[in-house]
Amino acid sequence: MENTIKFQDLIRGKKPLLVDFYASWCSPCKMMQPVLQELVSMVGNEVKVIKIDVEKNPQIARSLRIQGVPTLILFQQGEILWRQSGLVSAQHLAQVIQKHSKKIPV
């Protein structure tokens, strides 16, 4: 339950949060790691990126109906702005973030 509370706090933030739901045994999930690193180098601190292991956090995975991994979800202020399963390029993710994130003064 503690992870759920922390997760809920994270997704309610003003800064966009990209969550990579993965499993340690998943080969495509492992391929996403360098993509996410490239994304961070492209967009800097415009977005926070975290990874959540669906096997260690089944309650979060269930609540979001994660059925396949990797699944990427972009949150901002508690809302799901975008969601996709499978491999995604860093360039595409950067475009998604720019298109969907709300510009909110801090």
PDB file of C-alpha atoms in Angstrom:
ATOM      1  CA  MET A   1       0.000   0.000   0.000  1.00  0.00           C
ATOM      2  CA  GLU A   2       2.892   2.347   0.711  1.00  0.00           C
ATOM      3  CA  ASN A   3       4.045   2.112  -2.942  1.00  0.00           C
ATOM      4  CA  THR A   4       0.553   3.000  -4.112  1.00  0.00           C
ATOM      5  CA  ILE A   5       0.496   6.148  -1.995  1.00  0.00           C
ATOM      6  CA  LYS A   6       3.901   7.217  -3.265  1.00  0.00           C
ATOM      7  CA  PHE A   7       2.881   6.431  -6.849  1.00  0.00           C
ATOM      8  CA  GLN A   8      -0.332   8.445  -6.469  1.00  0.00           C
ATOM      9  CA  ASP A   9       1.716  11.395  -5.217  1.00  0.00           C
ATOM     10  CA  LEU A  10       4.074  11.127  -8.193  1.00  0.00           C
ATOM     11  CA  ILE A  11       1.342  11.071 -10.840  1.00  0.00           C
ATOM     12  CA  ARG A  12      -0.367  14.132  -9.341  1.00  0.00           C
ATOM     13  CA  GLY A  13       2.685  16.325  -9.948  1.00  0.00           C
ATOM     14  CA  LYS A  14       2.707  19.391 -12.167  1.00  0.00           C
ATOM     15  CA  LYS A  15       5.665  18.039 -14.134  1.00  0.00           C
ATOM     16  CA  PRO A  16       4.810  15.324 -16.694  1.00  0.00           C
ATOM     17  CA  LEU A  17       5.713  11.835 -15.480  1.00  0.00           C
ATOM     18  CA  LEU A  18       6.503   9.059 -17.953  1.00  0.00           C
ATOM     19  CA  VAL A  19       6.163   5.632 -16.364  1.00  0.00           C
ATOM     20  CA  ASP A  20       7.705   2.579 -17.981  1.00  0.00           C
ATOM     21  CA  PHE A  21       5.896  -0.513 -16.689  1.00  0.00           C
ATOM     22  CA  TYR A  22       8.210  -3.473 -17.208  1.00  0.00           C
ATOM     23  CA  ALA A  23       9.157  -6.965 -16.065  1.00  0.00           C
ATOM     24  CA  SER A  24      12.706  -8.186 -15.445  1.00  0.00           C
ATOM     25  CA  TRP A  25      12.260 -11.202 -17.767  1.00  0.00           C
ATOM     26  CA  CYS A  26      10.945  -9.095 -20.686  1.00  0.00           C
ATOM     27  CA  SER A  27      13.433  -8.644 -23.563  1.00  0.00           C
ATOM     28  CA  PRO A  28      11.604  -5.684 -25.187  1.00  0.00           C
ATOM     29  CA  CYS A  29      11.529  -4.031 -21.741  1.00  0.00           C
ATOM     30  CA  LYS A  30      15.314  -4.266 -21.567  1.00  0.00           C
ATOM     31  CA  MET A  31      15.500  -2.631 -24.992  1.00  0.00           C
ATOM     32  CA  MET A  32      13.575   0.387 -23.651  1.00  0.00           C
ATOM     33  CA  GLN A  33      16.318   1.352 -21.159  1.00  0.00           C
ATOM     34  CA  PRO A  34      18.646   3.021 -23.705  1.00  0.00           C
ATOM     35  CA  VAL A  35      15.608   4.618 -25.387  1.00  0.00           C
ATOM     36  CA  LEU A  36      14.574   6.204 -22.085  1.00  0.00           C
ATOM     37  CA  GLN A  37      18.140   7.400 -21.477  1.00  0.00           C
ATOM     38  CA  GLU A  38      18.151   8.989 -24.934  1.00  0.00           C
ATOM     39  CA  LEU A  39      14.782  10.602 -24.197  1.00  0.00           C
ATOM     40  CA  VAL A  40      16.111  12.169 -20.996  1.00  0.00           C
ATOM     41  CA  SER A  41      19.097  13.564 -22.901  1.00  0.00           C
ATOM     42  CA  MET A  42      16.671  15.041 -25.476  1.00  0.00           C
ATOM     43  CA  VAL A  43      14.077  16.627 -23.170  1.00  0.00           C
ATOM     44  CA  GLY A  44      16.128  17.218 -20.031  1.00  0.00           C
ATOM     45  CA  ASN A  45      13.990  18.035 -17.027  1.00  0.00           C
ATOM     46  CA  GLU A  46      10.749  18.638 -18.988  1.00  0.00           C
ATOM     47  CA  VAL A  47       9.606  15.203 -17.845  1.00  0.00           C
ATOM     48  CA  LYS A  48      10.362  12.819 -14.998  1.00  0.00           C
ATOM     49  CA  VAL A  49      10.885   9.203 -16.074  1.00  0.00           C
ATOM     50  CA  ILE A  50      10.423   6.257 -13.732  1.00  0.00           C
ATOM     51  CA  LYS A  51      10.291   2.491 -14.165  1.00  0.00           C
ATOM     52  CA  ILE A  52       7.865   0.245 -12.302  1.00  0.00           C
ATOM     53  CA  ASP A  53       8.280  -3.527 -12.179  1.00  0.00           C
ATOM     54  CA  VAL A  54       4.785  -4.969 -12.616  1.00  0.00           C
ATOM     55  CA  GLU A  55       5.702  -8.139 -10.700  1.00  0.00           C
ATOM     56  CA  LYS A  56       6.879  -6.178  -7.654  1.00  0.00           C
ATOM     57  CA  ASN A  57       3.950  -3.721  -7.866  1.00  0.00           C
ATOM     58  CA  PRO A  58       0.975  -5.829  -8.964  1.00  0.00           C
ATOM     59  CA  GLN A  59      -1.577  -3.534  -7.302  1.00  0.00           C
ATOM     60  CA  ILE A  60      -0.462  -0.572  -9.420  1.00  0.00           C
ATOM     61  CA  ALA A  61      -0.391  -2.703 -12.583  1.00  0.00           C
ATOM     62  CA  ARG A  62      -3.885  -4.022 -11.858  1.00  0.00           C
ATOM     63  CA  SER A  63      -5.316  -0.598 -11.104  1.00  0.00           C
ATOM     64  CA  LEU A  64      -4.059   0.689 -14.473  1.00  0.00           C
ATOM     65  CA  ARG A  65      -5.017  -2.513 -16.323  1.00  0.00           C
ATOM     66  CA  ILE A  66      -1.460  -3.161 -17.523  1.00  0.00           C
ATOM     67  CA  GLN A  67      -1.792  -6.331 -19.598  1.00  0.00           C
ATOM     68  CA  GLY A  68       1.462  -6.294 -21.541  1.00  0.00           C
ATOM     69  CA  VAL A  69       4.951  -5.008 -20.993  1.00  0.00           C
ATOM     70  CA  PRO A  70       6.516  -2.686 -21.751  1.00  0.00           C
ATOM     71  CA  THR A  71       3.648  -0.253 -21.318  1.00  0.00           C
ATOM     72  CA  LEU A  72       4.420   3.454 -21.191  1.00  0.00           C
ATOM     73  CA  ILE A  73       2.003   5.927 -19.618  1.00  0.00           C
ATOM     74  CA  LEU A  74       2.388   9.700 -19.495  1.00  0.00           C
ATOM     75  CA  PHE A  75       0.755  11.293 -16.446  1.00  0.00           C
ATOM     76  CA  GLN A  76       0.322  14.891 -15.382  1.00  0.00           C
ATOM     77  CA  GLN A  77      -1.722  16.162 -12.442  1.00  0.00           C
ATOM     78  CA  GLY A  78      -3.198  12.697 -11.929  1.00  0.00           C
ATOM     79  CA  GLU A  79      -4.459  12.381 -15.507  1.00  0.00           C
ATOM     80  CA  ILE A  80      -3.336   9.868 -18.103  1.00  0.00           C
ATOM     81  CA  LEU A  81      -2.331  11.965 -21.096  1.00  0.00           C
ATOM     82  CA  TRP A  82      -1.033   9.136 -23.290  1.00  0.00           C
ATOM     83  CA  ARG A  83      -0.522   5.385 -23.135  1.00  0.00           C
ATOM     84  CA  GLN A  84       1.097   2.807 -25.399  1.00  0.00           C
ATOM     85  CA  SER A  85       2.368  -0.753 -25.135  1.00  0.00           C
ATOM     86  CA  GLY A  86       5.454  -2.004 -26.937  1.00  0.00           C
ATOM     87  CA  LEU A  87       8.705  -0.436 -28.032  1.00  0.00           C
ATOM     88  CA  VAL A  88       8.665   3.297 -28.771  1.00  0.00           C
ATOM     89  CA  SER A  89      11.497   5.478 -30.083  1.00  0.00           C
ATOM     90  CA  ALA A  90      12.936   8.335 -28.047  1.00  0.00           C
ATOM     91  CA  GLN A  91      11.995  10.772 -30.824  1.00  0.00           C
ATOM     92  CA  HIS A  92       8.366   9.620 -30.729  1.00  0.00           C
ATOM     93  CA  LEU A  93       8.286   9.890 -26.930  1.00  0.00           C
ATOM     94  CA  ALA A  94       9.694  13.425 -27.096  1.00  0.00           C
ATOM     95  CA  GLN A  95       6.944  14.390 -29.569  1.00  0.00           C
ATOM     96  CA  VAL A  96       4.287  12.823 -27.341  1.00  0.00           C
ATOM     97  CA  ILE A  97       5.559  14.737 -24.317  1.00  0.00           C
ATOM     98  CA  GLN A  98       5.599  18.046 -26.195  1.00  0.00           C
ATOM     99  CA  LYS A  99       2.136  17.427 -27.644  1.00  0.00           C
ATOM    100  CA  HIS A 100       0.385  16.249 -24.486  1.00  0.00           C
ATOM    101  CA  SER A 101       2.023  17.916 -21.525  1.00  0.00           C
ATOM    102  CA  LYS A 102       0.249  20.874 -20.037  1.00  0.00           C
ATOM    103  CA  LYS A 103       2.344  23.978 -19.599  1.00  0.00           C
ATOM    104  CA  ILE A 104       1.711  24.863 -15.972  1.00  0.00           C
ATOM    105  CA  PRO A 105       3.525  27.707 -14.236  1.00  0.00           C
ATOM    106  CA  VAL A 106       5.266  26.499 -11.098  1.00  0.00           C
TER     107      VAL A 106
END
